[in-house]
Amino acid sequence: MASEQTVHMNGGQGDTSYARNSSLQNAEQNKMRPLIEEAIADLLSTGASLPRSMVVADLGCSSGPNALTLVSICVDAIRSQCLRSRQPPVEVCIFLNDLPDNDFNMVVKSLVAFQQSHRSVVTGVMPGSFYGRLFTSGSLHLACSANSLHWLSEAPEELRRNKIPAYDIDEHVRRERRRVVIGAYARQFRKDFTLFLELGAIELAAGGRLVASLAGRRSEEPAAEFTHAWESVALVLSEMASKVRYD
């Protein structure tokens, strides 16, 4: 099942919404600040004069307060670079991207308020999967993505074909299939990530930058102190997934 058709975070601002339950993701976004600032410093120090305009995109923005975190860092960094070089402000066009079922109503309201406080900024949304073309060739100066690239374009076809779940409730069966499942998802990630980079190479302007982060670990074995918590989460997700009908 393609993620573009089914995956989105809980919208709105209720107790179970992503907006109210995304502080961990926000902390990870803020860790990207020095990387974004360095990328923009490199972008704007390649010539004697700054460009008149720049296009910045957040790929996988979701909704709520986090939707504006990365682009806010970008806009602040661009403004600071202009001040340091004593040149006029650069016009910035920012795009927020996520899957079509994302809560873009909340995103648009946030963008309106953001644009009112940043007069040299033009804003827009770009619904769609970043595993497909989103922007015209050579149009992006900076693309950012935080906590998004672990969402694959689809479940591995070989597992769907053989009706093998990512997490089997039967511990014995799960352990027997562990390497098969890990291998299938690793190959799917490699395929998706390669496509993501190929598309980025087309859509980024000459000298453009991509700053991305995603969760990972060095070992196939989960850390012992987190195993119990993740086992519980996996059981819940497995039960939810069993209720989804695959076409």
PDB file of N, CA and C in Angstrom, residues 192-247:
ATOM      1  N   ASP A 192      14.224   3.675  -1.955  1.00  0.00           N
ATOM      2  CA  ASP A 192      13.553   4.956  -1.753  1.00  0.00           C
ATOM      3  C   ASP A 192      14.555   6.093  -1.557  1.00  0.00           C
ATOM      4  N   PHE A 193      15.582   5.846  -0.758  1.00  0.00           N
ATOM      5  CA  PHE A 193      16.539   6.914  -0.470  1.00  0.00           C
ATOM      6  C   PHE A 193      17.339   7.283  -1.723  1.00  0.00           C
ATOM      7  N   THR A 194      17.666   6.286  -2.528  1.00  0.00           N
ATOM      8  CA  THR A 194      18.350   6.570  -3.794  1.00  0.00           C
ATOM      9  C   THR A 194      17.477   7.428  -4.691  1.00  0.00           C
ATOM     10  N   LEU A 195      16.177   7.107  -4.776  1.00  0.00           N
ATOM     11  CA  LEU A 195      15.251   7.903  -5.575  1.00  0.00           C
ATOM     12  C   LEU A 195      15.151   9.320  -5.027  1.00  0.00           C
ATOM     13  N   PHE A 196      15.075   9.449  -3.710  1.00  0.00           N
ATOM     14  CA  PHE A 196      15.001  10.770  -3.069  1.00  0.00           C
ATOM     15  C   PHE A 196      16.203  11.632  -3.463  1.00  0.00           C
ATOM     16  N   LEU A 197      17.388  11.050  -3.429  1.00  0.00           N
ATOM     17  CA  LEU A 197      18.594  11.800  -3.790  1.00  0.00           C
ATOM     18  C   LEU A 197      18.625  12.137  -5.284  1.00  0.00           C
ATOM     19  N   GLU A 198      18.179  11.207  -6.113  1.00  0.00           N
ATOM     20  CA  GLU A 198      18.151  11.469  -7.557  1.00  0.00           C
ATOM     21  C   GLU A 198      17.208  12.623  -7.887  1.00  0.00           C
ATOM     22  N   LEU A 199      16.040  12.645  -7.253  1.00  0.00           N
ATOM     23  CA  LEU A 199      15.087  13.729  -7.482  1.00  0.00           C
ATOM     24  C   LEU A 199      15.636  15.047  -6.952  1.00  0.00           C
ATOM     25  N   GLY A 200      16.299  14.987  -5.790  1.00  0.00           N
ATOM     26  CA  GLY A 200      16.902  16.191  -5.239  1.00  0.00           C
ATOM     27  C   GLY A 200      17.956  16.772  -6.163  1.00  0.00           C
ATOM     28  N   ALA A 201      18.726  15.902  -6.805  1.00  0.00           N
ATOM     29  CA  ALA A 201      19.754  16.362  -7.733  1.00  0.00           C
ATOM     30  C   ALA A 201      19.140  17.112  -8.917  1.00  0.00           C
ATOM     31  N   ILE A 202      17.930  16.736  -9.291  1.00  0.00           N
ATOM     32  CA  ILE A 202      17.236  17.405 -10.391  1.00  0.00           C
ATOM     33  C   ILE A 202      16.637  18.727  -9.933  1.00  0.00           C
ATOM     34  N   GLU A 203      16.019  18.734  -8.764  1.00  0.00           N
ATOM     35  CA  GLU A 203      15.259  19.897  -8.318  1.00  0.00           C
ATOM     36  C   GLU A 203      16.121  20.979  -7.671  1.00  0.00           C
ATOM     37  N   LEU A 204      17.301  20.627  -7.148  1.00  0.00           N
ATOM     38  CA  LEU A 204      18.166  21.623  -6.533  1.00  0.00           C
ATOM     39  C   LEU A 204      18.839  22.482  -7.592  1.00  0.00           C
ATOM     40  N   ALA A 205      18.964  23.777  -7.291  1.00  0.00           N
ATOM     41  CA  ALA A 205      19.693  24.683  -8.169  1.00  0.00           C
ATOM     42  C   ALA A 205      21.185  24.365  -8.099  1.00  0.00           C
ATOM     43  N   ALA A 206      21.927  24.876  -9.054  1.00  0.00           N
ATOM     44  CA  ALA A 206      23.376  24.682  -9.040  1.00  0.00           C
ATOM     45  C   ALA A 206      23.948  25.223  -7.733  1.00  0.00           C
ATOM     46  N   GLY A 207      24.702  24.399  -7.029  1.00  0.00           N
ATOM     47  CA  GLY A 207      25.253  24.801  -5.747  1.00  0.00           C
ATOM     48  C   GLY A 207      24.274  24.702  -4.603  1.00  0.00           C
ATOM     49  N   GLY A 208      23.057  24.192  -4.857  1.00  0.00           N
ATOM     50  CA  GLY A 208      22.046  24.073  -3.811  1.00  0.00           C
ATOM     51  C   GLY A 208      22.456  23.084  -2.740  1.00  0.00           C
ATOM     52  N   ARG A 209      21.758  23.135  -1.605  1.00  0.00           N
ATOM     53  CA  ARG A 209      22.104  22.291  -0.460  1.00  0.00           C
ATOM     54  C   ARG A 209      20.899  21.476   0.008  1.00  0.00           C
ATOM     55  N   LEU A 210      21.194  20.287   0.523  1.00  0.00           N
ATOM     56  CA  LEU A 210      20.183  19.433   1.142  1.00  0.00           C
ATOM     57  C   LEU A 210      20.655  19.114   2.558  1.00  0.00           C
ATOM     58  N   VAL A 211      19.797  19.406   3.552  1.00  0.00           N
ATOM     59  CA  VAL A 211      20.104  19.094   4.944  1.00  0.00           C
ATOM     60  C   VAL A 211      18.998  18.177   5.454  1.00  0.00           C
ATOM     61  N   ALA A 212      19.353  16.950   5.833  1.00  0.00           N
ATOM     62  CA  ALA A 212      18.344  15.973   6.245  1.00  0.00           C
ATOM     63  C   ALA A 212      18.817  15.216   7.471  1.00  0.00           C
ATOM     64  N   SER A 213      17.859  14.794   8.287  1.00  0.00           N
ATOM     65  CA  SER A 213      18.163  13.957   9.443  1.00  0.00           C
ATOM     66  C   SER A 213      17.096  12.880   9.557  1.00  0.00           C
ATOM     67  N   LEU A 214      17.493  11.735  10.072  1.00  0.00           N
ATOM     68  CA  LEU A 214      16.545  10.664  10.337  1.00  0.00           C
ATOM     69  C   LEU A 214      17.106   9.778  11.429  1.00  0.00           C
ATOM     70  N   ALA A 215      16.206   9.101  12.126  1.00  0.00           N
ATOM     71  CA  ALA A 215      16.619   8.255  13.238  1.00  0.00           C
ATOM     72  C   ALA A 215      17.297   6.992  12.729  1.00  0.00           C
ATOM     73  N   GLY A 216      18.206   6.441  13.522  1.00  0.00           N
ATOM     74  CA  GLY A 216      18.881   5.203  13.149  1.00  0.00           C
ATOM     75  C   GLY A 216      19.634   4.652  14.342  1.00  0.00           C
ATOM     76  N   ARG A 217      20.229   3.483  14.159  1.00  0.00           N
ATOM     77  CA  ARG A 217      21.071   2.906  15.201  1.00  0.00           C
ATOM     78  C   ARG A 217      22.181   2.102  14.536  1.00  0.00           C
ATOM     79  N   ARG A 218      23.254   1.886  15.281  1.00  0.00           N
ATOM     80  CA  ARG A 218      24.425   1.228  14.724  1.00  0.00           C
ATOM     81  C   ARG A 218      24.286  -0.291  14.684  1.00  0.00           C
ATOM     82  N   SER A 219      23.404  -0.844  15.506  1.00  0.00           N
ATOM     83  CA  SER A 219      23.265  -2.290  15.608  1.00  0.00           C
ATOM     84  C   SER A 219      21.865  -2.720  15.230  1.00  0.00           C
ATOM     85  N   GLU A 220      21.746  -3.962  14.746  1.00  0.00           N
ATOM     86  CA  GLU A 220      20.419  -4.506  14.462  1.00  0.00           C
ATOM     87  C   GLU A 220      19.646  -4.781  15.732  1.00  0.00           C
ATOM     88  N   GLU A 221      20.348  -4.945  16.844  1.00  0.00           N
ATOM     89  CA  GLU A 221      19.690  -5.263  18.105  1.00  0.00           C
ATOM     90  C   GLU A 221      19.268  -3.991  18.819  1.00  0.00           C
ATOM     91  N   PRO A 222      17.989  -3.896  19.244  1.00  0.00           N
ATOM     92  CA  PRO A 222      17.550  -2.719  19.992  1.00  0.00           C
ATOM     93  C   PRO A 222      18.220  -2.666  21.351  1.00  0.00           C
ATOM     94  N   ALA A 223      18.460  -1.446  21.844  1.00  0.00           N
ATOM     95  CA  ALA A 223      19.076  -1.297  23.156  1.00  0.00           C
ATOM     96  C   ALA A 223      18.179  -1.932  24.216  1.00  0.00           C
ATOM     97  N   ALA A 224      18.784  -2.649  25.157  1.00  0.00           N
ATOM     98  CA  ALA A 224      18.015  -3.433  26.130  1.00  0.00           C
ATOM     99  C   ALA A 224      17.046  -2.572  26.936  1.00  0.00           C
ATOM    100  N   GLU A 225      17.488  -1.333  27.309  1.00  0.00           N
ATOM    101  CA  GLU A 225      16.638  -0.528  28.177  1.00  0.00           C
ATOM    102  C   GLU A 225      15.393  -0.003  27.457  1.00  0.00           C
ATOM    103  N   PHE A 226      15.403  -0.029  26.120  1.00  0.00           N
ATOM    104  CA  PHE A 226      14.250   0.454  25.378  1.00  0.00           C
ATOM    105  C   PHE A 226      13.395  -0.684  24.813  1.00  0.00           C
ATOM    106  N   THR A 227      13.860  -1.907  24.938  1.00  0.00           N
ATOM    107  CA  THR A 227      13.186  -3.027  24.280  1.00  0.00           C
ATOM    108  C   THR A 227      11.733  -3.160  24.715  1.00  0.00           C
ATOM    109  N   HIS A 228      11.487  -3.091  26.017  1.00  0.00           N
ATOM    110  CA  HIS A 228      10.125  -3.297  26.506  1.00  0.00           C
ATOM    111  C   HIS A 228       9.172  -2.242  25.950  1.00  0.00           C
ATOM    112  N   ALA A 229       9.611  -0.984  25.968  1.00  0.00           N
ATOM    113  CA  ALA A 229       8.751   0.097  25.470  1.00  0.00           C
ATOM    114  C   ALA A 229       8.433  -0.101  23.994  1.00  0.00           C
ATOM    115  N   TRP A 230       9.454  -0.425  23.201  1.00  0.00           N
ATOM    116  CA  TRP A 230       9.231  -0.582  21.762  1.00  0.00           C
ATOM    117  C   TRP A 230       8.415  -1.833  21.464  1.00  0.00           C
ATOM    118  N   GLU A 231       8.556  -2.876  22.286  1.00  0.00           N
ATOM    119  CA  GLU A 231       7.738  -4.075  22.107  1.00  0.00           C
ATOM    120  C   GLU A 231       6.259  -3.723  22.266  1.00  0.00           C
ATOM    121  N   SER A 232       5.939  -2.905  23.264  1.00  0.00           N
ATOM    122  CA  SER A 232       4.549  -2.505  23.492  1.00  0.00           C
ATOM    123  C   SER A 232       4.023  -1.686  22.332  1.00  0.00           C
ATOM    124  N   VAL A 233       4.841  -0.742  21.849  1.00  0.00           N
ATOM    125  CA  VAL A 233       4.432   0.074  20.707  1.00  0.00           C
ATOM    126  C   VAL A 233       4.223  -0.800  19.479  1.00  0.00           C
ATOM    127  N   ALA A 234       5.130  -1.746  19.272  1.00  0.00           N
ATOM    128  CA  ALA A 234       5.034  -2.629  18.110  1.00  0.00           C
ATOM    129  C   ALA A 234       3.761  -3.465  18.140  1.00  0.00           C
ATOM    130  N   LEU A 235       3.373  -3.919  19.332  1.00  0.00           N
ATOM    131  CA  LEU A 235       2.145  -4.705  19.458  1.00  0.00           C
ATOM    132  C   LEU A 235       0.924  -3.881  19.058  1.00  0.00           C
ATOM    133  N   VAL A 236       0.906  -2.619  19.502  1.00  0.00           N
ATOM    134  CA  VAL A 236      -0.212  -1.739  19.162  1.00  0.00           C
ATOM    135  C   VAL A 236      -0.251  -1.471  17.657  1.00  0.00           C
ATOM    136  N   LEU A 237       0.913  -1.153  17.086  1.00  0.00           N
ATOM    137  CA  LEU A 237       0.972  -0.878  15.647  1.00  0.00           C
ATOM    138  C   LEU A 237       0.593  -2.104  14.829  1.00  0.00           C
ATOM    139  N   SER A 238       1.027  -3.272  15.290  1.00  0.00           N
ATOM    140  CA  SER A 238       0.696  -4.508  14.580  1.00  0.00           C
ATOM    141  C   SER A 238      -0.808  -4.732  14.565  1.00  0.00           C
ATOM    142  N   GLU A 239      -1.447  -4.471  15.700  1.00  0.00           N
ATOM    143  CA  GLU A 239      -2.904  -4.632  15.782  1.00  0.00           C
ATOM    144  C   GLU A 239      -3.612  -3.634  14.853  1.00  0.00           C
ATOM    145  N   MET A 240      -3.105  -2.397  14.814  1.00  0.00           N
ATOM    146  CA  MET A 240      -3.691  -1.390  13.919  1.00  0.00           C
ATOM    147  C   MET A 240      -3.524  -1.797  12.462  1.00  0.00           C
ATOM    148  N   ALA A 241      -2.308  -2.278  12.132  1.00  0.00           N
ATOM    149  CA  ALA A 241      -2.027  -2.666  10.739  1.00  0.00           C
ATOM    150  C   ALA A 241      -2.890  -3.836  10.306  1.00  0.00           C
ATOM    151  N   SER A 242      -3.226  -4.725  11.241  1.00  0.00           N
ATOM    152  CA  SER A 242      -4.045  -5.898  10.873  1.00  0.00           C
ATOM    153  C   SER A 242      -5.447  -5.517  10.450  1.00  0.00           C
ATOM    154  N   LYS A 243      -5.864  -4.308  10.818  1.00  0.00           N
ATOM    155  CA  LYS A 243      -7.203  -3.855  10.488  1.00  0.00           C
ATOM    156  C   LYS A 243      -7.258  -3.127   9.149  1.00  0.00           C
ATOM    157  N   VAL A 244      -6.090  -2.929   8.512  1.00  0.00           N
ATOM    158  CA  VAL A 244      -6.023  -2.237   7.230  1.00  0.00           C
ATOM    159  C   VAL A 244      -6.185  -3.241   6.106  1.00  0.00           C
ATOM    160  N   ARG A 245      -7.043  -2.919   5.158  1.00  0.00           N
ATOM    161  CA  ARG A 245      -7.251  -3.802   4.005  1.00  0.00           C
ATOM    162  C   ARG A 245      -6.308  -3.397   2.884  1.00  0.00           C
ATOM    163  N   TYR A 246      -5.496  -4.300   2.408  1.00  0.00           N
ATOM    164  CA  TYR A 246      -4.576  -4.043   1.298  1.00  0.00           C
ATOM    165  C   TYR A 246      -5.276  -4.317  -0.027  1.00  0.00           C
ATOM    166  N   ASP A 247      -5.171  -3.357  -0.923  1.00  0.00           N
ATOM    167  CA  ASP A 247      -5.793  -3.516  -2.256  1.00  0.00           C
ATOM    168  C   ASP A 247      -4.830  -4.249  -3.185  1.00  0.00           C
TER     169      ASP A 247
END
